[in-house]
XYZ file of C-alpha atoms in Angstrom:
312
model
C 86.033 94.813 111.844
C 88.418 96.704 110.951
C 88.371 97.460 107.228
C 91.009 99.723 104.961
C 89.211 101.952 101.915
C 91.560 103.898 99.347
C 91.128 107.525 98.944
C 92.055 109.978 97.060
C 93.008 112.816 98.702
C 93.197 116.815 97.602
C 97.161 115.943 97.015
C 96.880 113.397 94.693
C 94.183 115.219 93.023
C 96.088 118.302 93.076
C 99.007 116.219 91.538
C 96.858 115.119 88.564
C 96.338 118.492 87.608
C 99.304 119.539 87.688
C 100.064 122.150 90.820
C 102.316 120.641 92.748
C 104.581 117.155 91.368
C 106.684 116.624 94.802
C 106.555 117.183 98.660
C 108.421 120.783 98.681
C 106.890 123.862 100.787
C 105.881 126.449 98.757
C 108.132 129.677 98.917
C 110.863 129.731 96.825
C 114.727 128.271 99.083
C 117.939 129.326 97.849
C 120.855 127.005 97.180
C 124.080 127.245 99.084
C 126.181 129.497 98.547
C 129.764 128.562 97.189
C 131.270 129.362 100.345
C 129.207 126.606 102.059
C 129.254 124.673 99.389
C 131.886 122.003 101.540
C 129.906 122.095 104.575
C 126.943 118.981 105.064
C 123.689 120.022 105.037
C 121.659 120.257 108.487
C 118.638 118.176 107.863
C 116.237 117.900 110.717
C 113.732 115.074 110.599
C 110.300 114.662 112.582
C 110.465 110.605 112.905
C 114.292 108.156 112.767
C 112.659 106.680 110.076
C 113.101 110.203 108.073
C 116.221 110.377 109.047
C 117.807 107.302 107.737
C 116.308 107.581 104.759
C 117.854 111.278 103.583
C 120.955 109.336 105.144
C 120.256 107.467 102.399
C 119.893 109.694 99.628
C 122.178 112.313 101.048
C 124.950 110.231 102.976
C 128.288 112.043 103.854
C 126.212 115.535 102.097
C 123.941 115.862 104.912
C 123.867 115.666 108.967
C 120.793 114.477 110.288
C 118.322 114.380 112.922
C 115.687 112.818 114.686
C 112.857 114.931 116.582
C 111.853 111.533 118.108
C 113.673 108.740 119.497
C 112.530 105.497 118.398
C 110.752 104.494 121.366
C 108.771 107.605 121.651
C 104.729 107.527 119.747
C 105.125 110.614 117.329
C 101.113 110.502 118.312
C 102.111 111.701 122.009
C 105.670 113.915 121.657
C 105.533 116.615 123.634
C 108.254 119.421 121.871
C 111.106 120.481 123.529
C 112.276 124.091 123.535
C 115.623 122.262 121.757
C 113.646 121.756 118.912
C 113.069 125.305 117.933
C 116.671 125.735 118.090
C 117.202 122.976 116.362
C 114.549 123.510 113.324
C 116.563 127.967 113.599
C 119.600 126.010 112.602
C 118.253 123.455 109.429
C 118.375 124.128 106.042
C 115.473 121.127 105.284
C 112.627 119.672 107.992
C 111.511 116.198 106.460
C 108.448 115.196 107.974
C 105.358 112.540 107.247
C 102.245 114.504 106.909
C 98.525 113.627 106.788
C 98.038 115.221 110.789
C 100.592 112.575 111.725
C 103.292 115.858 113.486
C 100.437 117.829 115.070
C 102.980 119.323 117.106
C 105.450 120.484 114.348
C 104.059 123.416 112.718
C 103.588 125.649 115.391
C 107.597 124.615 116.013
C 108.199 125.979 112.764
C 106.230 129.048 112.777
C 107.721 129.886 116.147
C 111.120 129.127 114.142
C 110.737 131.358 112.058
C 113.527 130.156 109.803
C 113.787 131.588 106.145
C 116.049 129.356 105.046
C 113.796 126.629 105.500
C 112.645 123.919 102.824
C 109.554 121.689 104.731
C 109.394 117.976 102.386
C 105.997 116.283 103.051
C 106.769 113.017 101.945
C 103.485 111.855 102.005
C 102.548 114.436 98.806
C 101.097 111.356 96.380
C 100.986 108.051 98.185
C 97.234 106.559 98.135
C 95.934 107.193 101.569
C 94.476 104.182 103.076
C 90.802 104.991 105.617
C 90.428 103.162 108.656
C 87.214 102.196 108.950
C 87.795 103.063 113.062
C 88.125 106.814 112.525
C 86.435 106.640 108.885
C 83.548 109.721 109.246
C 85.062 111.942 111.645
C 86.494 114.856 109.964
C 87.388 115.715 113.918
C 89.820 113.364 114.575
C 93.448 114.291 114.039
C 93.984 110.827 111.665
C 90.343 111.739 109.791
C 92.155 112.229 107.149
C 93.462 108.751 106.106
C 95.989 106.323 107.838
C 99.506 108.490 108.211
C 102.372 105.654 108.738
C 102.310 105.492 104.882
C 106.044 104.263 105.678
C 105.412 100.198 106.596
C 104.644 99.701 103.329
C 108.002 99.645 101.401
C 106.214 100.819 97.684
C 105.169 104.567 99.902
C 108.961 104.696 100.860
C 109.966 104.605 97.469
C 108.024 107.187 96.717
C 108.999 109.306 100.041
C 112.855 109.503 99.180
C 112.478 110.794 95.890
C 110.608 113.659 97.647
C 113.365 113.581 100.024
C 116.065 113.576 96.855
C 114.435 116.556 95.322
C 114.816 118.926 98.791
C 118.238 118.030 98.626
C 118.914 118.739 95.134
C 116.775 122.307 95.075
C 119.328 123.431 97.993
C 122.377 121.843 97.028
C 121.925 121.332 93.229
C 126.106 121.053 92.502
C 125.495 117.259 93.741
C 122.448 116.450 92.329
C 124.446 113.635 90.442
C 125.313 112.361 93.384
C 122.074 112.016 94.758
C 120.277 110.884 92.027
C 123.064 108.037 92.131
C 122.331 107.255 96.264
C 118.346 107.796 95.439
C 118.359 104.968 92.757
C 120.732 102.671 94.548
C 118.652 102.752 97.836
C 115.502 102.121 95.653
C 117.264 99.049 94.235
C 118.550 97.752 97.586
C 114.567 98.051 99.319
C 113.384 96.812 96.320
C 115.542 93.611 97.103
C 114.726 93.378 100.628
C 110.770 93.685 100.131
C 111.137 90.744 97.072
C 112.816 88.791 99.778
C 109.904 89.235 102.228
C 107.071 88.778 100.036
C 108.615 85.118 99.093
C 109.488 84.490 103.240
C 105.420 85.431 103.824
C 103.947 83.697 100.396
C 102.205 80.514 102.439
C 101.164 83.029 105.181
C 98.596 84.883 102.719
C 95.350 86.099 104.537
C 96.362 85.600 108.145
C 94.285 87.170 110.830
C 95.811 89.318 113.399
C 94.812 91.598 116.006
C 96.770 94.899 115.818
C 97.132 97.695 119.253
C 97.003 100.189 117.648
C 95.364 101.805 113.986
C 98.799 101.299 112.246
C 99.669 98.895 110.764
C 97.026 99.288 107.312
C 99.987 99.556 104.942
C 102.080 96.819 105.985
C 98.746 94.617 105.880
C 97.735 95.065 102.928
C 101.640 94.781 100.866
C 102.832 92.215 102.984
C 99.277 89.724 103.029
C 97.503 90.237 106.707
C 94.051 90.772 107.548
C 94.218 92.950 110.614
C 90.168 92.310 112.042
C 90.623 94.643 114.251
C 92.514 96.464 116.403
C 92.418 97.395 120.414
C 92.960 100.901 120.269
C 91.582 103.245 117.272
C 94.085 106.403 118.907
C 97.323 106.147 120.912
C 96.330 107.722 124.122
C 92.854 106.601 124.174
C 91.136 103.614 126.250
C 88.780 101.170 124.412
C 85.284 100.580 126.484
C 85.114 97.597 127.862
C 82.362 96.510 125.475
C 84.572 96.721 122.540
C 87.633 94.488 124.584
C 84.817 91.912 125.380
C 84.109 91.940 120.899
C 88.104 91.347 120.966
C 87.814 88.785 122.607
C 85.264 87.394 121.180
C 86.683 87.161 117.976
C 89.847 85.945 118.420
C 88.156 82.915 120.013
C 86.264 82.388 117.485
C 88.379 83.199 114.633
C 91.261 81.452 116.539
C 93.415 84.525 116.144
C 97.003 83.578 117.172
C 98.669 86.687 117.418
C 98.143 90.592 118.979
C 99.887 92.373 117.505
C 101.511 95.481 119.718
C 104.367 98.033 119.840
C 107.468 99.090 122.392
C 106.356 102.277 121.979
C 103.330 101.381 123.470
C 101.687 100.110 126.790
C 101.250 96.528 126.701
C 99.055 96.125 129.791
C 95.842 95.707 127.757
C 97.494 93.232 124.999
C 98.086 90.816 127.619
C 95.587 91.107 129.069
C 93.582 90.020 125.668
C 96.050 86.974 125.032
C 95.390 85.663 128.425
C 91.485 85.613 128.084
C 92.030 84.049 124.084
C 95.190 81.915 124.417
C 96.364 84.669 121.827
C 100.347 85.318 121.425
C 101.397 88.767 121.496
C 103.945 89.626 119.515
C 106.117 93.099 119.845
C 106.485 94.727 116.772
C 107.935 98.523 115.784
C 106.668 100.548 113.535
C 109.939 103.127 114.193
C 112.990 102.392 113.705
C 115.598 101.790 116.587
C 113.006 101.075 119.056
C 114.457 97.740 119.482
C 118.197 96.228 118.564
C 118.516 95.316 114.804
C 115.884 97.479 113.747
C 118.327 100.367 113.254
C 117.523 101.636 109.725
C 114.242 101.624 107.810
C 114.694 98.267 105.383
C 116.190 96.206 108.563
C 113.339 97.412 110.809
C 111.048 95.975 108.119
C 112.528 92.808 107.549
C 112.775 92.589 111.989
C 108.940 92.993 111.875
C 107.875 90.518 108.634
C 110.247 87.946 110.619
C 109.124 88.195 113.640
C 105.021 87.585 112.478
C 106.344 84.501 110.456
C 107.412 83.122 112.963
C 104.560 83.643 114.824
C 101.873 82.346 112.636
C 104.035 79.308 111.460
C 104.687 77.583 114.585
């Protein structure tokens, strides 16, 4: 059984001690000069979800691109030579942190861009620790589940970090960034409230997930994750683990196995054939499926897919 436990990260401790209060990188970053004030700020996001959040805050003041597409896995991504060029050309890079983008630090170092402001959006987020990886400090996710954006409450804090970064680079447009931030958080609140109403009759329904990415989503929306096929993308579960999952699905009468378009569907399909459970495709990354182009539309899509599968 997968259990999730909140742990206080070093970032939260430092935050409460007043040693730092945002996701801004430490070195001083000069604001844009007046000659470039009318040019959009070049922002590079590691993931499409971050690209969307930057776009919502920056709007026409930013030109934002994502290193990954919606169908690539953040765990297995192989950087390209053009990624270094993109970082060299950017004024701001936005990442999740928590060891998710293990490949990005080397890119930043090799790009050697002194004007680059790095925003780590996980700072201050209460991090959930999956039992699957607990007690394994050598594991890249040993510091906790990094898929923080799958809880809209966390996304609000991520948006605030992004806003702080844009204001640091472009203080002239501070009021516009704060206004855009407030409007987006209001829209996100409305989306979340609407989804909670849909999910109220389905509280505490049990599901199996393909990989351990859905802790925040399950906690926020009231699902119970009984287990995952793989605790880490790119690793094969043992035959015993699969056998135990099959028995659990049958015993607990679990009806849904959550998979993702970024992952190989073979193992979820095997479990479904053995148990009669249904494989439901959700995406943790915007743009991977039609109708999931933005963060809000992705969350709505994922909730709707689960609701439809569980109410049948």
